[in-house]
Amino acid sequence: MSTVILLPIGVDDAALDRCLAALDAGTAPATAIWLADDGQAGPRAQAVIEHWLAQTPLQAEYTRRARAIGEVAHLDEMLVACTGADVVVLAPDAIPAPGWLQQLQACLARDPSIGSATPWCNAGETAAWPRLGEINPLPDDLDLAPLAQACAAMPPLHPELPSAVTHAVLLRGNARRKAGGLDMHSYASWNAALIDLSLRMAGLGWRNALCETAFVARVAEGVTGEGDMEALATRWPAWPPRLAGFLMADPLQQARHDLQQHHRQAIMPKAQGDLFAPPAIAAPESPV
């Protein structure tokens, strides 16, 4: 079964519009995508979705619940419906770079021990670039093509992360099935519930890996619900110190530096083009 993109719909219609445009531009035609609305989208967001559905080259479906059941229960419902498939959970404000999904799929194919694959992100916490643990600015004009080119030039080593990061995460179907569904009773946000799921997969022997050959931008970091971090720390007492140790030791420093170098090379032709562009020719003055 092919990979399915799951996009839980939020309330920000402008962010949704950017996300859908980036998906069209950077994802192979006929890729399966499910837009699922837990009764959150207002009239403007629904209009954005309706217009997009009419022209997208992707194989898209849209569902909307008449009554909200909560974001964790809603995403779990989506995951259950995709039993057996590898799925990408994509944040509704994400901006995928060209080729993002193919790179994530290649990551899983290279190493059967990988249970979840997370791409780089400007606001990706442990997978943040260029500065770790920060919300880095979005690229100028949201032009992610040079970053996609730079990521594709990285050696596919796929180092381990403390957990999945939820701007975009590809979940292996078999690992997800064995780890079980999302815990809708313990967590208020699907951000925390996905972290919990990734830690359960790690407990069963799968790795939560960085896909350093892919990039998905985001306006802001994922937000956890009230009490979610405490619930994660109680269930997984080794995770907070591991996360803190990862941020302090910065094992991805060399990888981020290498990506910076590749990115400079990727934008160099454009910069040189601007530098050596022919001077503008002034229009002749009208004789009066």
Short mmCIF file of C-alpha atoms in Angstrom, two decimals:
data_model
loop_
_atom_site.label_atom_id
_atom_site.label_comp_id
_atom_site.label_asym_id
_atom_site.label_seq_id
_atom_site.Cartn_x
_atom_site.Cartn_y
_atom_site.Cartn_z
CA MET A 1 0.00 0.00 0.00
CA SER A 2 1.35 3.44 -0.90
CA THR A 3 2.01 6.24 1.56
CA VAL A 4 -0.95 8.38 2.60
CA ILE A 5 -0.64 12.02 3.69
CA LEU A 6 -2.89 12.88 6.65
CA LEU A 7 -3.61 16.58 7.07
CA PRO A 8 -5.73 17.49 10.11
CA ILE A 9 -7.38 20.80 9.27
CA GLY A 10 -6.84 23.78 11.57
CA VAL A 11 -8.50 27.18 11.83
CA ASP A 12 -5.88 29.29 9.98
CA ASP A 13 -7.10 29.57 6.38
CA ALA A 14 -4.01 31.50 5.18
CA ALA A 15 -1.66 28.82 6.55
CA LEU A 16 -3.82 26.10 5.00
CA ASP A 17 -3.70 27.85 1.63
CA ARG A 18 0.14 28.00 1.78
CA CYS A 19 0.31 24.36 2.81
CA LEU A 20 -1.92 23.13 -0.01
CA ALA A 21 -0.07 25.20 -2.62
CA ALA A 22 3.26 23.77 -1.44
CA LEU A 23 1.85 20.24 -1.54
CA ASP A 24 0.75 20.70 -5.14
CA ALA A 25 4.14 22.12 -6.13
CA GLY A 26 6.34 19.64 -4.28
CA THR A 27 4.49 16.30 -4.22
CA ALA A 28 4.16 13.73 -6.99
CA PRO A 29 0.79 13.81 -8.80
CA ALA A 30 -1.79 11.21 -7.71
CA THR A 31 -0.31 10.96 -4.20
CA ALA A 32 -3.07 10.07 -1.75
CA ILE A 33 -3.92 12.81 0.74
CA TRP A 34 -6.73 13.01 3.27
CA LEU A 35 -7.84 16.38 4.59
CA ALA A 36 -9.80 15.68 7.75
CA ASP A 37 -11.71 18.44 9.51
CA ASP A 38 -12.81 17.94 13.10
CA GLY A 39 -15.37 20.71 12.66
CA GLN A 40 -12.60 23.34 12.89
CA ALA A 41 -12.51 25.02 9.48
CA GLY A 42 -14.51 28.20 9.11
CA PRO A 43 -16.20 29.37 5.89
CA ARG A 44 -12.99 30.87 4.44
CA ALA A 45 -10.96 27.71 5.07
CA GLN A 46 -13.74 25.59 3.58
CA ALA A 47 -13.68 27.82 0.50
CA VAL A 48 -9.91 27.33 0.23
CA ILE A 49 -10.38 23.55 0.43
CA GLU A 50 -13.21 23.52 -2.12
CA HIS A 51 -11.16 25.52 -4.63
CA TRP A 52 -8.10 23.33 -4.07
CA LEU A 53 -10.01 20.07 -4.46
CA ALA A 54 -11.24 21.21 -7.86
CA GLN A 55 -7.76 21.66 -9.31
CA THR A 56 -5.19 19.64 -7.32
CA PRO A 57 -3.22 16.91 -9.15
CA LEU A 58 -3.14 14.91 -5.92
CA GLN A 59 -5.59 12.12 -5.13
CA ALA A 60 -7.41 14.05 -2.43
CA GLU A 61 -10.30 13.38 -0.08
CA TYR A 62 -11.91 15.78 2.37
CA THR A 63 -14.06 14.84 5.34
CA ARG A 64 -15.66 17.08 7.95
CA ARG A 65 -17.22 16.03 11.20
CA ALA A 66 -20.43 17.78 12.14
CA ARG A 67 -19.42 17.63 15.81
CA ALA A 68 -15.83 17.79 17.06
CA ILE A 69 -14.46 14.79 18.96
CA GLY A 70 -11.08 16.30 19.90
CA GLU A 71 -7.87 16.48 17.92
CA VAL A 72 -6.25 13.35 19.37
CA ALA A 73 -9.34 11.18 18.90
CA HIS A 74 -9.80 12.62 15.43
CA LEU A 75 -6.24 11.86 14.30
CA ASP A 76 -6.46 8.39 15.83
CA GLU A 77 -9.61 7.81 13.79
CA MET A 78 -7.63 8.75 10.68
CA LEU A 79 -4.75 6.42 11.59
CA VAL A 80 -7.11 3.52 12.23
CA ALA A 81 -8.69 4.05 8.81
CA CYS A 82 -5.20 3.76 7.25
CA THR A 83 -4.25 0.51 8.99
CA GLY A 84 -1.38 -1.19 7.20
CA ALA A 85 -0.23 1.90 5.29
CA ASP A 86 2.75 4.12 5.91
CA VAL A 87 1.31 7.54 6.73
CA VAL A 88 2.68 11.06 6.95
CA VAL A 89 1.05 13.26 9.55
CA LEU A 90 1.50 16.82 8.33
CA ALA A 91 0.84 19.91 10.45
CA PRO A 92 -1.78 22.22 8.87
CA ASP A 93 0.67 25.13 8.82
CA ALA A 94 3.50 23.10 7.26
CA ILE A 95 5.14 24.15 3.99
CA PRO A 96 6.76 21.09 2.37
CA ALA A 97 9.78 21.62 0.13
CA PRO A 98 9.89 19.99 -3.33
CA GLY A 99 10.51 16.25 -3.21
CA TRP A 100 9.83 16.03 0.52
CA LEU A 101 7.69 12.90 0.43
CA GLN A 102 9.94 10.94 -1.94
CA GLN A 103 12.87 11.61 0.38
CA LEU A 104 10.93 10.49 3.46
CA GLN A 105 9.84 7.32 1.67
CA ALA A 106 13.43 6.62 0.64
CA CYS A 107 14.50 7.08 4.26
CA LEU A 108 12.15 4.33 5.45
CA ALA A 109 13.17 2.08 2.56
CA ARG A 110 16.88 2.35 3.40
CA ASP A 111 16.58 1.15 6.98
CA PRO A 112 13.87 -1.26 8.14
CA SER A 113 14.63 -0.34 11.78
CA ILE A 114 13.27 3.20 11.25
CA GLY A 115 9.77 3.53 12.70
CA SER A 116 9.38 7.27 12.16
CA ALA A 117 11.18 9.69 9.85
CA THR A 118 11.22 13.43 10.57
CA PRO A 119 12.57 15.98 8.06
CA TRP A 120 14.48 19.15 8.83
CA CYS A 121 12.38 22.22 9.69
CA ASN A 122 13.08 25.86 10.46
CA ALA A 123 10.91 25.35 13.57
CA GLY A 124 11.68 21.70 14.20
CA GLU A 125 13.01 21.64 17.77
CA THR A 126 15.60 18.81 17.70
CA ALA A 127 15.36 18.76 13.89
CA ALA A 128 15.61 22.56 13.56
CA TRP A 129 17.86 24.19 10.97
CA PRO A 130 20.02 26.22 10.83
CA ARG A 131 19.99 26.73 14.62
CA LEU A 132 19.05 23.89 16.95
CA GLY A 133 16.03 24.31 19.20
CA GLU A 134 15.03 27.70 17.76
CA ILE A 135 12.25 29.02 15.56
CA ASN A 136 14.36 30.07 12.60
CA PRO A 137 12.91 32.49 10.03
CA LEU A 138 11.23 31.13 6.94
CA PRO A 139 13.21 31.43 3.68
CA ASP A 140 12.69 34.62 1.71
CA ASP A 141 9.63 34.46 -0.56
CA LEU A 142 9.04 30.92 0.79
CA ASP A 143 11.36 29.65 -1.95
CA LEU A 144 12.22 26.18 -0.65
CA ALA A 145 13.68 24.79 -3.90
CA PRO A 146 17.31 25.63 -2.96
CA LEU A 147 16.81 23.99 0.44
CA ALA A 148 15.35 20.89 -1.19
CA GLN A 149 18.37 20.75 -3.49
CA ALA A 150 20.73 21.18 -0.54
CA CYS A 151 19.01 18.45 1.49
CA ALA A 152 19.11 16.02 -1.44
CA ALA A 153 22.90 16.47 -1.52
CA MET A 154 23.26 15.31 2.10
CA PRO A 155 24.53 11.77 2.79
CA PRO A 156 21.55 9.69 3.98
CA LEU A 157 22.84 8.67 7.42
CA HIS A 158 19.51 9.12 9.24
CA PRO A 159 20.71 9.71 12.82
CA GLU A 160 18.38 8.99 15.71
CA LEU A 161 16.27 11.68 17.36
CA PRO A 162 14.96 11.57 20.96
CA SER A 163 11.45 11.28 19.48
CA ALA A 164 9.53 12.15 16.36
CA VAL A 165 8.92 15.86 15.71
CA THR A 166 5.46 16.73 14.52
CA HIS A 167 5.80 19.38 11.80
CA ALA A 168 5.83 16.33 9.53
CA VAL A 169 6.47 12.71 10.44
CA LEU A 170 6.30 9.57 8.32
CA LEU A 171 5.17 6.57 10.39
CA ARG A 172 5.92 3.02 9.29
CA GLY A 173 2.64 1.11 9.13
CA ASN A 174 3.94 -2.06 10.74
CA ALA A 175 5.60 -0.20 13.63
CA ARG A 176 2.49 1.91 14.20
CA ARG A 177 0.26 -1.17 14.26
CA LYS A 178 2.41 -2.95 16.85
CA ALA A 179 2.72 0.16 19.04
CA GLY A 180 -1.05 0.72 19.04
CA GLY A 181 -3.09 3.84 18.48
CA LEU A 182 -2.88 7.31 19.92
CA ASP A 183 -3.67 7.73 23.61
CA MET A 184 -6.63 10.09 23.52
CA HIS A 185 -7.21 9.72 27.26
CA SER A 186 -3.80 10.96 28.42
CA TYR A 187 -3.07 13.81 25.99
CA ALA A 188 -4.95 16.90 24.88
CA SER A 189 -2.89 17.58 21.72
CA TRP A 190 -2.02 15.32 18.82
CA ASN A 191 1.47 16.80 19.01
CA ALA A 192 2.05 15.12 22.40
CA ALA A 193 0.16 11.98 21.39
CA LEU A 194 2.44 11.50 18.37
CA ILE A 195 5.53 11.95 20.53
CA ASP A 196 4.13 9.29 22.87
CA LEU A 197 3.48 6.97 19.92
CA SER A 198 7.03 7.44 18.65
CA LEU A 199 8.42 6.62 22.11
CA ARG A 200 6.32 3.45 22.23
CA MET A 201 7.71 2.45 18.83
CA ALA A 202 11.23 3.09 20.15
CA GLY A 203 10.45 0.89 23.13
CA LEU A 204 9.65 -1.91 20.68
CA GLY A 205 12.99 -1.51 18.92
CA TRP A 206 12.29 0.94 16.08
CA ARG A 207 14.25 4.14 15.60
CA ASN A 208 12.92 7.69 15.39
CA ALA A 209 15.22 9.04 12.71
CA LEU A 210 16.05 12.36 11.11
CA CYS A 211 15.56 12.35 7.36
CA GLU A 212 18.31 14.85 6.57
CA THR A 213 17.52 14.71 2.85
CA ALA A 214 14.09 16.37 3.26
CA PHE A 215 12.83 19.74 4.51
CA VAL A 216 9.38 20.88 5.63
CA ALA A 217 9.04 24.48 6.81
CA ARG A 218 6.62 25.71 9.44
CA VAL A 219 5.50 29.07 10.80
CA ALA A 220 5.78 28.02 14.48
CA GLU A 221 6.62 25.00 16.61
CA GLY A 222 3.97 22.48 17.55
CA VAL A 223 2.00 23.32 20.68
CA THR A 224 1.21 20.77 23.37
CA GLY A 225 -1.98 20.87 25.41
CA GLU A 226 -2.27 21.69 29.08
CA GLY A 227 -0.67 18.95 31.15
CA ASP A 228 0.73 17.11 28.12
CA MET A 229 4.42 17.61 28.93
CA GLU A 230 3.84 16.45 32.50
CA ALA A 231 2.01 13.37 31.20
CA LEU A 232 4.88 12.57 28.83
CA ALA A 233 7.45 13.00 31.60
CA THR A 234 5.47 10.74 33.94
CA ARG A 235 5.09 7.97 31.38
CA TRP A 236 8.58 8.36 29.91
CA PRO A 237 10.85 9.59 32.73
CA ALA A 238 14.01 9.00 30.66
CA TRP A 239 12.77 11.14 27.76
CA PRO A 240 13.07 14.68 29.24
CA PRO A 241 16.73 14.21 30.29
CA ARG A 242 17.50 12.57 26.96
CA LEU A 243 15.91 15.50 25.15
CA ALA A 244 17.84 18.00 27.28
CA GLY A 245 21.08 16.10 26.72
CA PHE A 246 20.47 16.06 22.97
CA LEU A 247 19.93 19.83 22.90
CA MET A 248 23.07 20.46 24.98
CA ALA A 249 25.38 17.98 23.22
CA ASP A 250 24.05 18.91 19.75
CA PRO A 251 25.01 15.71 17.89
CA LEU A 252 23.60 17.18 14.65
CA GLN A 253 25.94 20.18 14.63
CA GLN A 254 28.07 18.82 11.78
CA ALA A 255 25.01 17.80 9.76
CA ARG A 256 23.51 21.28 10.12
CA HIS A 257 26.83 22.83 9.10
CA ASP A 258 27.01 20.57 6.03
CA LEU A 259 23.46 21.50 5.06
CA GLN A 260 24.39 25.17 5.40
CA GLN A 261 27.27 24.63 2.98
CA HIS A 262 25.09 22.79 0.48
CA HIS A 263 22.49 25.53 0.75
CA ARG A 264 25.05 28.23 -0.04
CA GLN A 265 26.08 26.31 -3.12
CA ALA A 266 22.44 25.87 -4.16
CA ILE A 267 21.68 29.59 -3.98
CA MET A 268 24.99 30.65 -5.56
CA PRO A 269 23.80 30.52 -9.21
CA LYS A 270 20.84 32.77 -8.36
CA ALA A 271 23.06 35.18 -6.44
CA GLN A 272 25.57 35.29 -9.28
CA GLY A 273 22.76 35.89 -11.73
CA ASP A 274 21.67 38.92 -9.74
CA LEU A 275 25.27 40.13 -9.50
CA PHE A 276 26.00 39.92 -13.22
CA ALA A 277 22.57 40.89 -14.52
CA PRO A 278 22.80 43.42 -17.36
CA PRO A 279 22.17 46.99 -16.29
CA ALA A 280 18.73 48.35 -16.88
CA ILE A 281 18.48 50.51 -19.97
CA ALA A 282 16.78 53.78 -19.32
CA ALA A 283 13.95 54.72 -21.64
CA PRO A 284 14.88 57.58 -24.02
CA GLU A 285 13.57 60.93 -23.02
CA SER A 286 10.75 62.21 -25.09
CA PRO A 287 11.81 65.26 -27.13
CA VAL A 288 9.69 68.19 -26.16
#
